[in-house]
Coordinates of C-alpha atoms in Angstrom, one line a residue:
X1 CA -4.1 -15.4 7.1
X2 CA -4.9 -14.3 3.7
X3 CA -4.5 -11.3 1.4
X4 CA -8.0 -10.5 1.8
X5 CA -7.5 -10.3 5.8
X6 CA -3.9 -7.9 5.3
X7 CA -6.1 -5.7 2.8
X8 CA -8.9 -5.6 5.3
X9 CA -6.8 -4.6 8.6
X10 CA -5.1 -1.9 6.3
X11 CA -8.1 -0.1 5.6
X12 CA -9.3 -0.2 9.0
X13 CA -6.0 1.0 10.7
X14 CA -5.6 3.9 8.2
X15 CA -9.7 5.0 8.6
X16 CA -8.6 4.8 12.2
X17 CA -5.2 6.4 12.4
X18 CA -6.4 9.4 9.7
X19 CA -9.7 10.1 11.5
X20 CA -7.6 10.6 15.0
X21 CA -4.3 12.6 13.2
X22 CA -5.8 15.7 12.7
X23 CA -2.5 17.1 10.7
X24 CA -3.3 14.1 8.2
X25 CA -5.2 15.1 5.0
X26 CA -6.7 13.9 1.8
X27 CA -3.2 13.8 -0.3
X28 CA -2.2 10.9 3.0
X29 CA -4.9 9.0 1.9
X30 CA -4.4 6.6 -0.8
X31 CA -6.2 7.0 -3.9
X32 CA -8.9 4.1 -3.2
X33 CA -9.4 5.0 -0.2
X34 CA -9.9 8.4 -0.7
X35 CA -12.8 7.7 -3.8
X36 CA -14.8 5.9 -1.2
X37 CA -15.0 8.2 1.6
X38 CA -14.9 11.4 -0.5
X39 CA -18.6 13.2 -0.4
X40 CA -19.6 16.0 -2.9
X41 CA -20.8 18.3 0.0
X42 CA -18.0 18.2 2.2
X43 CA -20.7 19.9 4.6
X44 CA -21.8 22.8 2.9
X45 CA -24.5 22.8 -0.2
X46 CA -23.2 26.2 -1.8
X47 CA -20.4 28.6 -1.6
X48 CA -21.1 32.2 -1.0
X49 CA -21.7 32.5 -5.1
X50 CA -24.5 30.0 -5.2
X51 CA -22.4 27.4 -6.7
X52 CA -22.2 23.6 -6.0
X53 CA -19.3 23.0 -3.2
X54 CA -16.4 20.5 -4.4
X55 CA -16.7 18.3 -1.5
X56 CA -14.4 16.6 0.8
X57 CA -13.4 14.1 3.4
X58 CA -14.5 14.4 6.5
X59 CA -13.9 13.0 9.8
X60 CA -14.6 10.3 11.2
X61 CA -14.4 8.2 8.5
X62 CA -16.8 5.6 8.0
X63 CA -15.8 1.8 7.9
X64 CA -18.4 -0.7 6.5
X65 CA -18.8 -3.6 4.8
X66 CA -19.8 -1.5 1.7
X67 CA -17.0 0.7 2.1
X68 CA -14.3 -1.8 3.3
X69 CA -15.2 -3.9 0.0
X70 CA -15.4 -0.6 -2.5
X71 CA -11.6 0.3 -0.8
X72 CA -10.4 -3.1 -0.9
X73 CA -12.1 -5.4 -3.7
X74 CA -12.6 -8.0 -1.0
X75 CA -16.1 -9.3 -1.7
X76 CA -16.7 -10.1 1.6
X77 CA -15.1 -8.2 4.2
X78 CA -16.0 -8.7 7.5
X79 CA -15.6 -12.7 6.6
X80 CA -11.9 -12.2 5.8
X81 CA -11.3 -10.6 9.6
X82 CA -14.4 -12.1 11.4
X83 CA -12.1 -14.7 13.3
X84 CA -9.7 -11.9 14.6
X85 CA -9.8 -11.2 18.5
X86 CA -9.5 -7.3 17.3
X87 CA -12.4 -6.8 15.0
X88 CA -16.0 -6.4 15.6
X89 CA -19.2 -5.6 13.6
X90 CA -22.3 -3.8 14.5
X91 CA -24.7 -5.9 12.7
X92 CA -27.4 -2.6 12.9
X93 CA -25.3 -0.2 10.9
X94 CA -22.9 -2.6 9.2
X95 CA -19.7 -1.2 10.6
X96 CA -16.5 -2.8 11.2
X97 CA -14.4 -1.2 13.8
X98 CA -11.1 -1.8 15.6
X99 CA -11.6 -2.8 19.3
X100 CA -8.1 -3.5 20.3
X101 CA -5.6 -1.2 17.8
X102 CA -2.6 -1.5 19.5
X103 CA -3.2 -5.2 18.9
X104 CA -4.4 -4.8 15.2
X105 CA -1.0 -2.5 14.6
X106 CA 1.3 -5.6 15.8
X107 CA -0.4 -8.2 14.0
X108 CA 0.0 -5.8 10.5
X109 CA 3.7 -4.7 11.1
X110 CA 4.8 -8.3 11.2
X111 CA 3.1 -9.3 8.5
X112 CA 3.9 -6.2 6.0
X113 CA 7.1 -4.9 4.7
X114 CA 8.2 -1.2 4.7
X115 CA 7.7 -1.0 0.9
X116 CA 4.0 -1.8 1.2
X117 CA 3.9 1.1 4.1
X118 CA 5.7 3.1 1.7
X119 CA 2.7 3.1 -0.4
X120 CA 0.3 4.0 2.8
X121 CA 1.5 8.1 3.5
X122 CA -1.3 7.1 6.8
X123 CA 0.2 4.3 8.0
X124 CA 4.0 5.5 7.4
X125 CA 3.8 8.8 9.1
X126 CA 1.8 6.3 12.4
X127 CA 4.7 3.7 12.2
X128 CA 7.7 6.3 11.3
X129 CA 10.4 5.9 13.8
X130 CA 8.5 2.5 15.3
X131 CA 11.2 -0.6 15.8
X132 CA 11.9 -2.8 13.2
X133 CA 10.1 0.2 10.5
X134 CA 12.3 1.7 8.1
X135 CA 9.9 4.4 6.2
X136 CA 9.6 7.9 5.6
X137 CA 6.6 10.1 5.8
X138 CA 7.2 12.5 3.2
X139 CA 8.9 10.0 0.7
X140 CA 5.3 7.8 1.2
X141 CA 3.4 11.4 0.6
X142 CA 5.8 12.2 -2.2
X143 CA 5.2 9.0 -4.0
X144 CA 1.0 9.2 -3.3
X145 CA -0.7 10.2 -6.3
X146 CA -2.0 14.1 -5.1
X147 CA -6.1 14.5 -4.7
X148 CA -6.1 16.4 -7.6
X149 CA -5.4 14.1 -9.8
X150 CA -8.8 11.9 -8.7
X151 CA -12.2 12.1 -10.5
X152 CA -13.9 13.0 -7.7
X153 CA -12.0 15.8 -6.9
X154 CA -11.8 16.8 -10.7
X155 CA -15.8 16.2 -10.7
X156 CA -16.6 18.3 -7.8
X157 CA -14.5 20.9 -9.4
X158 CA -15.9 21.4 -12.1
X159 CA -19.6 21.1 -10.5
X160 CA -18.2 24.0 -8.9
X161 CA -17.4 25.9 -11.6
X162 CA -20.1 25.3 -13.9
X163 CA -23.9 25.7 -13.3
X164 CA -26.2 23.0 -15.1
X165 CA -26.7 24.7 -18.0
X166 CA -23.2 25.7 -18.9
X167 CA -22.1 21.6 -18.5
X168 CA -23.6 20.4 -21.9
X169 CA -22.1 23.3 -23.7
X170 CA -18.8 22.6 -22.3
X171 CA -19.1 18.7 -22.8
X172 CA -19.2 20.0 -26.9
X173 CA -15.7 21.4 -26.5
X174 CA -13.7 19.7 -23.9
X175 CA -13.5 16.4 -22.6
X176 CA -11.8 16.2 -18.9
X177 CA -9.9 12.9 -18.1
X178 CA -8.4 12.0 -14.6
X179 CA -4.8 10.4 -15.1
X180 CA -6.5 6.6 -13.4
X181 CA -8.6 7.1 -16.5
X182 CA -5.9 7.4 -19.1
X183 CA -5.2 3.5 -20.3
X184 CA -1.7 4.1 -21.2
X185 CA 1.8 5.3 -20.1
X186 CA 5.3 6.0 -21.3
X187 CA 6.6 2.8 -21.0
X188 CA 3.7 1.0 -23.3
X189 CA 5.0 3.9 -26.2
X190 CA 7.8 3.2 -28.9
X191 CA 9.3 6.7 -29.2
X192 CA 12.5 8.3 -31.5
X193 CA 15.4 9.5 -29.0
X194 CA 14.1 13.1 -30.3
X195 CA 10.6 12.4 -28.7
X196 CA 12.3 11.1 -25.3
X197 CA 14.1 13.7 -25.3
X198 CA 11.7 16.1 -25.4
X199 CA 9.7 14.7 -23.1
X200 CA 12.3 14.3 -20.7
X201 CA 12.8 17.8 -20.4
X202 CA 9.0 19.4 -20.2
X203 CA 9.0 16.8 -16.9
X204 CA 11.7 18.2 -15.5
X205 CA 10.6 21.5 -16.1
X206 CA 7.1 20.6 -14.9
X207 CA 9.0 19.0 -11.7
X208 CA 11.0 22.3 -11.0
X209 CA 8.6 25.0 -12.3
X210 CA 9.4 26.7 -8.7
X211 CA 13.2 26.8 -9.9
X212 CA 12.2 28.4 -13.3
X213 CA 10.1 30.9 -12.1
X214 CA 12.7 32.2 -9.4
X215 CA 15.0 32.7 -12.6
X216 CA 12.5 34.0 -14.5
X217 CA 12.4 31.5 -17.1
X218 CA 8.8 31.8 -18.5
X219 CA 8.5 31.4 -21.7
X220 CA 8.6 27.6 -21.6
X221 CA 5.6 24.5 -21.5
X222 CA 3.5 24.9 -24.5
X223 CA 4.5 22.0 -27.2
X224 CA 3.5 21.7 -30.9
X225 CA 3.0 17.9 -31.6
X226 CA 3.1 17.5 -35.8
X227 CA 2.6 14.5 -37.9
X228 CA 0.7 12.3 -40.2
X229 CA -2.6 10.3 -38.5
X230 CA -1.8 7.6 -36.1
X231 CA 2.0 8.0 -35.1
X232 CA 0.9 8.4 -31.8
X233 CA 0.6 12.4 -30.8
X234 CA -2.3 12.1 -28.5
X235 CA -1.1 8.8 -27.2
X236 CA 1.9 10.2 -26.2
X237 CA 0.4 13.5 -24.6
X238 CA -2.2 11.3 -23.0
X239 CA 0.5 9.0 -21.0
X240 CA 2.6 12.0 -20.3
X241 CA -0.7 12.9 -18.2
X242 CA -1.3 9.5 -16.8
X243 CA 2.7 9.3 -15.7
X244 CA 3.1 12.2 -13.6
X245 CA -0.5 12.1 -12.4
X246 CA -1.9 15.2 -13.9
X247 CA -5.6 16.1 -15.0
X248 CA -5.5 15.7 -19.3
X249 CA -8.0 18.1 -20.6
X250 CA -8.2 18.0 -24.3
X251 CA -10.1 20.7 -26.8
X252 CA -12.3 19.0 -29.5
X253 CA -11.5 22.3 -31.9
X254 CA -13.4 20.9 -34.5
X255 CA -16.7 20.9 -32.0
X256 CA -15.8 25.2 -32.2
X257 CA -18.4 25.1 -34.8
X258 CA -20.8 23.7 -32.8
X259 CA -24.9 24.8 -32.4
X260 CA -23.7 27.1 -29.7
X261 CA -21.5 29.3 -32.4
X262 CA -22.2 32.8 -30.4
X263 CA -21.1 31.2 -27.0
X264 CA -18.2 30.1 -29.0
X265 CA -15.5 32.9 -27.8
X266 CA -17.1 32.5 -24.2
X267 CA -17.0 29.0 -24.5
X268 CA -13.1 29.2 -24.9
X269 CA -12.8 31.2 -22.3
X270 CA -14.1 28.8 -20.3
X271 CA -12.2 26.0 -21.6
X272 CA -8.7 28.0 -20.4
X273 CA -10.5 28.7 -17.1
X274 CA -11.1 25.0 -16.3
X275 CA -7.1 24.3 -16.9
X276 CA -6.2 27.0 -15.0
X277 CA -8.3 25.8 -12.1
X278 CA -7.3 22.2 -12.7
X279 CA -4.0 23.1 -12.4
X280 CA -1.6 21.4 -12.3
X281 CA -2.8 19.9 -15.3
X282 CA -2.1 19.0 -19.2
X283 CA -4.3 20.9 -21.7
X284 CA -4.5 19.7 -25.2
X285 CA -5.4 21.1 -28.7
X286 CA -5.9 18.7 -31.4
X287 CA -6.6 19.5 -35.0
X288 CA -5.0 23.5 -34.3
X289 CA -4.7 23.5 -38.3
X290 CA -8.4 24.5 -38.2
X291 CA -7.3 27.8 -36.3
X292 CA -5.3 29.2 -39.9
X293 CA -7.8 27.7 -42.0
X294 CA -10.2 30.0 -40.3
X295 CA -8.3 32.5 -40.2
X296 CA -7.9 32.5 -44.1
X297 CA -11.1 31.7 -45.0
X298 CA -14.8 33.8 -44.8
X299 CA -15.8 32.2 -42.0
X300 CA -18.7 33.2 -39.8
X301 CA -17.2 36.5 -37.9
X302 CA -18.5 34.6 -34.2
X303 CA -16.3 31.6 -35.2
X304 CA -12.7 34.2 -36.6
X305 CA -13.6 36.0 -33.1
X306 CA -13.5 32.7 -31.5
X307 CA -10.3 31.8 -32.9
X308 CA -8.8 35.1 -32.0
X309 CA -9.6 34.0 -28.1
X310 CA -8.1 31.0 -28.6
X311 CA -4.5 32.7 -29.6
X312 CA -4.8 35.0 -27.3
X313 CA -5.6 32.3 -24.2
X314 CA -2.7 30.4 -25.5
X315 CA -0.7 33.0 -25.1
X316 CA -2.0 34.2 -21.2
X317 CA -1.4 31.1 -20.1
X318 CA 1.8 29.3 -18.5
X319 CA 3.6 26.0 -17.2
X320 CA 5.5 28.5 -14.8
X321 CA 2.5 30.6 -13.7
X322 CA -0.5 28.6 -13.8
X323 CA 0.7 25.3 -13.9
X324 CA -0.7 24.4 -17.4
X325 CA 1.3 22.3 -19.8
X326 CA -0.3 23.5 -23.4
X327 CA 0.2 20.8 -26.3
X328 CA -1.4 21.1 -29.7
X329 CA -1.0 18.6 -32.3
X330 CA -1.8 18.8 -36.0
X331 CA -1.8 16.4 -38.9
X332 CA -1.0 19.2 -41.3
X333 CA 1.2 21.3 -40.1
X334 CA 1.6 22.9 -43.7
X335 CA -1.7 24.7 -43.4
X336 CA -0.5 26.5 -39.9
X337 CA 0.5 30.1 -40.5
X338 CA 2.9 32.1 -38.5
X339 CA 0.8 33.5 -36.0
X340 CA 0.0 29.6 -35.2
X341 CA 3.8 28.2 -35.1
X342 CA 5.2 31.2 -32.3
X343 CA 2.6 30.5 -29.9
X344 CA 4.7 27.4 -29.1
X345 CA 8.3 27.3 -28.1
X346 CA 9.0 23.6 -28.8
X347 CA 8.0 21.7 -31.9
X348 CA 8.4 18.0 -31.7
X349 CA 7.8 15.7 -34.6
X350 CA 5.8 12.6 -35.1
X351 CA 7.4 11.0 -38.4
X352 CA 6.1 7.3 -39.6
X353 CA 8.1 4.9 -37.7
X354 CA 11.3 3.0 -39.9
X355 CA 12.0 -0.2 -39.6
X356 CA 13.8 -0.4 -36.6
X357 CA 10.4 1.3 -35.2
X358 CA 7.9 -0.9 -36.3
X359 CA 9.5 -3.7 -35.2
X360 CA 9.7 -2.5 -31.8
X361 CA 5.8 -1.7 -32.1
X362 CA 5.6 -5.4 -33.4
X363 CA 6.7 -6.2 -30.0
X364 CA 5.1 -4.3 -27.7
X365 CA 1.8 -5.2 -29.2
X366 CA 2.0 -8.8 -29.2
X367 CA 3.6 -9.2 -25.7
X368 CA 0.5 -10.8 -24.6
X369 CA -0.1 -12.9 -27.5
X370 CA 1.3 -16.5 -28.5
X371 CA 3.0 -16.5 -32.2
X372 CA 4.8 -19.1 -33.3
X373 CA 8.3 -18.1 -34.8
X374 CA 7.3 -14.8 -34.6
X375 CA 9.9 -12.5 -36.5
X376 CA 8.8 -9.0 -35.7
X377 CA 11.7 -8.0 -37.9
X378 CA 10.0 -9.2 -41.1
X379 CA 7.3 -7.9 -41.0
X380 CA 8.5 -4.9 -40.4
X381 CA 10.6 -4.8 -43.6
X382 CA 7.2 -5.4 -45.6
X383 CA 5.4 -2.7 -43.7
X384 CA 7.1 0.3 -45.1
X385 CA 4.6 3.4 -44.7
X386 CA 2.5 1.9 -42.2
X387 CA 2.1 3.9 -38.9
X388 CA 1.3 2.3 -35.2
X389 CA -2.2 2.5 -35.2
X390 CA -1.8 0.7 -38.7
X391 CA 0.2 -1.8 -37.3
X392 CA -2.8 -2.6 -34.6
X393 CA -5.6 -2.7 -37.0
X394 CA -2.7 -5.5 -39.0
X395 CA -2.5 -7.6 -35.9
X396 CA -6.2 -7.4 -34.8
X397 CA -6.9 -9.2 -38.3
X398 CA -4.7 -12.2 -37.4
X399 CA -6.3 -12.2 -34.0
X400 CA -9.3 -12.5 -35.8
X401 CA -8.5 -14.7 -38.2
X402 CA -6.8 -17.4 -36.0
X403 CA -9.8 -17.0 -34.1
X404 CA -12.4 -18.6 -36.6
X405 CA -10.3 -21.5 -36.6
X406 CA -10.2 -21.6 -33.2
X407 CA -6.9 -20.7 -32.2
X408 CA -5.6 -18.5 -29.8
X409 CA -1.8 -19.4 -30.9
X410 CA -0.7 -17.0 -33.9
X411 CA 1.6 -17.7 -36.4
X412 CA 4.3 -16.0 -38.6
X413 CA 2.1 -17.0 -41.4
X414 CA -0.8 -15.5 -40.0
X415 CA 0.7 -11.7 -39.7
X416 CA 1.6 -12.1 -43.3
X417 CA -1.6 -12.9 -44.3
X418 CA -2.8 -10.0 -42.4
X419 CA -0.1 -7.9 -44.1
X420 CA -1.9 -8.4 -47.2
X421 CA -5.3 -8.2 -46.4
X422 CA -4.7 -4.5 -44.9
X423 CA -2.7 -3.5 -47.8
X424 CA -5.7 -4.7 -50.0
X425 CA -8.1 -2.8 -48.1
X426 CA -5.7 0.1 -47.9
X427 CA -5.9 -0.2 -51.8
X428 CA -9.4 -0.7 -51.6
X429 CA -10.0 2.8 -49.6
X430 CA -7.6 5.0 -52.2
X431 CA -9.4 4.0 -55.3
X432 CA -11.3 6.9 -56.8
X433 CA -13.9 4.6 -59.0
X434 CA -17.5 5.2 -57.4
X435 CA -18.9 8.3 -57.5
X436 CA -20.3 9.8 -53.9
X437 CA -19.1 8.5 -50.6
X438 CA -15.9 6.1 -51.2
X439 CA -15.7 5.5 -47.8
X440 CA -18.3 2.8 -48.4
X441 CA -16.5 1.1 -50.5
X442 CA -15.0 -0.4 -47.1
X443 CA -17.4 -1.8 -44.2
X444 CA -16.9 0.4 -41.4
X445 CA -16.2 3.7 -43.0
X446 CA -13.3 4.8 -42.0
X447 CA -11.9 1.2 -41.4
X448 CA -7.9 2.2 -41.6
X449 CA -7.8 5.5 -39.5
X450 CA -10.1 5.0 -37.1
X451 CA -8.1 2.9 -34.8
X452 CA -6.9 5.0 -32.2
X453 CA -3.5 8.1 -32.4
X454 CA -2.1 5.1 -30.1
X455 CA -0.2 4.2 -33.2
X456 CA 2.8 3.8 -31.0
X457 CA 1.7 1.9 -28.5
X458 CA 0.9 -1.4 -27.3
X459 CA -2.8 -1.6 -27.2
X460 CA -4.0 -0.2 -24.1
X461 CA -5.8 2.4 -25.1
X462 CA -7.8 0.4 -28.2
X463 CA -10.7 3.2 -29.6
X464 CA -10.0 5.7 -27.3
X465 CA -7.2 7.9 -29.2
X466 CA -7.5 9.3 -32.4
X467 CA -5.1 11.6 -33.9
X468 CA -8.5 13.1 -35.6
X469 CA -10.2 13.1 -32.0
X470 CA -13.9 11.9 -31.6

């Protein structure tokens, strides 16, 4: 018997069991299984509107090859369970069915402990209560990652929501990630106690929002993340999604000004509608500085009026009510004026990491990599002023370096080296001593920012999170 045969016999029995339970739906379904048997029509092509339906699951579920090895990552399926006196395969259509289950179900159960079950809401509601089975339906369910956390389901939403020509113009201001999607989480993060703290309580509150509506505790969800570049504010909001399996749509603000500038206060509108409808779901505002330097300045009236929808949906909409956890984040929080700072009720801050910090960072980066006499401590004590992302861009040069001469075993040596070469380009960048674009003076551009907000964490989520977003 082989992994590849277990993994087979799973999918079948739960494509089985959920197309005969009728009480079963898609959040019993695990999440692979659910992407390959979820279809965008879900048996209707429009809703009473005219729009595109979200789509579904629908019964019976269909068990091929194709689908067996898109559910599974078995390459060859019906190989791994070909020998098996309770398998067959209609060579016409491709499908791979059951023909003894009672036998199929014995030969799983005593092969499979209850903690694998307790990751199959299917199978542990069918074996709940069965001898030798120690599982509990509603703590498998509980633990599944819900439906609308899932692209499809996101996807189909939003095809929904949207008609063709309203997609682009939305694609200019808001980019919609499932939580699968997001590369990081919590753990990969080096955080003050301040930050953990902070955390700890918007999850609680976004695990009992039920509790704080019944007391009437609104005014409560919508975080201000401040800080210099790369100490990790969209990092952190991004694996807050990604741990407790929420949708993390983020606002490119500085797109407001975009070619569509008199769809712009529509556009927003929009934006807050899509979180709402995603709910239960993270929305995030980078760069909300722009919103009081346009409020200050002579801006185009379209883009003030704009603005003036964005306070105003911040401030319709609720962690209690609609299920939306509002963060901004800014690198300048000096340039935010009052009517900016009350729209949130927690501030949390993003300093530089210290010494203690860095080293930590030091650590989580390199716990793939090889270094001989690696002293994360030392080079934290010469990296005074340098963020996370900093840190990355520091250790990616020794990666590269011990690369041309072949090596894939870094040395203490080598991350000093690298030390000095990034302060020199760092140098390099800040010298005012060629007229026009300085950022040529260094290949790449923007060579020290551009690696990504991640600046606390341990490279999962390389070129994906700036703090000065995309």
């Amino acid at each position: 018997m082989t992994d590849a045969a277990l993994d087979v016999v799973e999918f079948l029995l739960t494509a089985s069991v959920y197309t005969d339970d009728r009480s079963l739906d898609e959040n019993d379904l695990q999440p692979a299984f659910r992407r390959v048997f979820w279809t965008g029509s879900a048996g209707t092509d429009d809703d009473a509107d005219g729009r595109r339906a979200r789509g579904g699951i629908e019964r019976p579920l269909s068990t091929t090859n194709e689908t067996a090895r898109e559910a599974t990552g078995v390459d060859q399926p019906w190989e791994a369970v070909a020998e098996f006196m309770f398998t067959e395969r209609d060579d016409f259509s491709g499908t791979i069915s059951l023909t003894e289950r009672e036998m199929a179900e014995r030969w799983f159960l005593e092969r499979v402990d209850d903690q694998r079950l307790l990751e199959n809401p299917v199978l542990a509601k069918h074996f709940e209560g069965r001898e030798g089975v120690d599982v509990d339906y509603e703590d498998a369910r509980e633990r599944n990652r819900p439906i609308q956390a899932d692209r499809v389901w996101i996807d189909g939403l939003l095809s929904e929501y949207f008609s063709e020509e309203d997609e682009q113009e939305m694609l200019d201001l808001v980019e919609v990630r499932a939580p699968e999607e997001v590369e990081v989480t919590l753990d990969d993060l080096v955080l003050t106690g301040d930050q953990e703290a902070e955390i700890a309580k918007i999850a609680k509150a976004i695990e009992h929002r039920d509790y704080l509506a019944e007391i009437g505790l609104r005014e409560i969800g919508k975080l201000l993340f401040v800080g210099p570049p790369g100490t990790g504010k969209t990092s952190t909001a991004r694996a807050l999604a990604r741990d407790m399996d929420l949708p993390f749509v983020e606002v490119k603000l500085s797109m407001i000004t975009s070619q569509y500038l008199g769809e712009t206060a529509k556009n927003v509108d929009k934006t807050f509608e899509v979180a709402k409808r995603l709910s239960p779901c993270i929305l995030f505002i980078d760069e909300f500085d722009f919103v009081a330097k346009t409020r200050r300045s002579d801006e185009h009236a379209a883009l003030k009026r704009a603005v003036n929808t964005l306070l105003k949906s911040i401030d319709d909409i609720s962690l209690i009510q609609d299920d939306v956890l509002l963060i901004g984040a800014t690198n300048h929080p000096d340039q935010l004026d009052a009517a900016a700072w009350r729209r949130f009720d927690e501030i949390v801050n993003f300093p530089k990491p210290d010494d203690r910090m860095r080293a930590d960072i030091l650590r989580v980066i390199t716990r793939t990599m090889e270094i001989e006499e690696f002293d994360p401590e030392a080079i934290a004590e010469i990296t005074e002023g340098l963020t996370g992302s900093d840190l990355r861009m520091v250790m990616r040069e020794a990666v590269l370096e011990a690369l041309t001469e072949n090596r894939t075993t870094l040395t203490q040596e080598d991350l000093l080296l690298a030390v000095e070469g990034f302060e020199e380009r760092d140098n390099l960048k800040n010298m005012d001593m060629i007229e026009g674009d300085h950022e040529a003076l260094v290949a790449g551009g923007d060579i020290g920012k551009a690696s990504s907000d991640g600046g606390t964490t341990g490279g999962h989520d390389h070129g994906h999170d700036h703090d000065h977003e995309h």
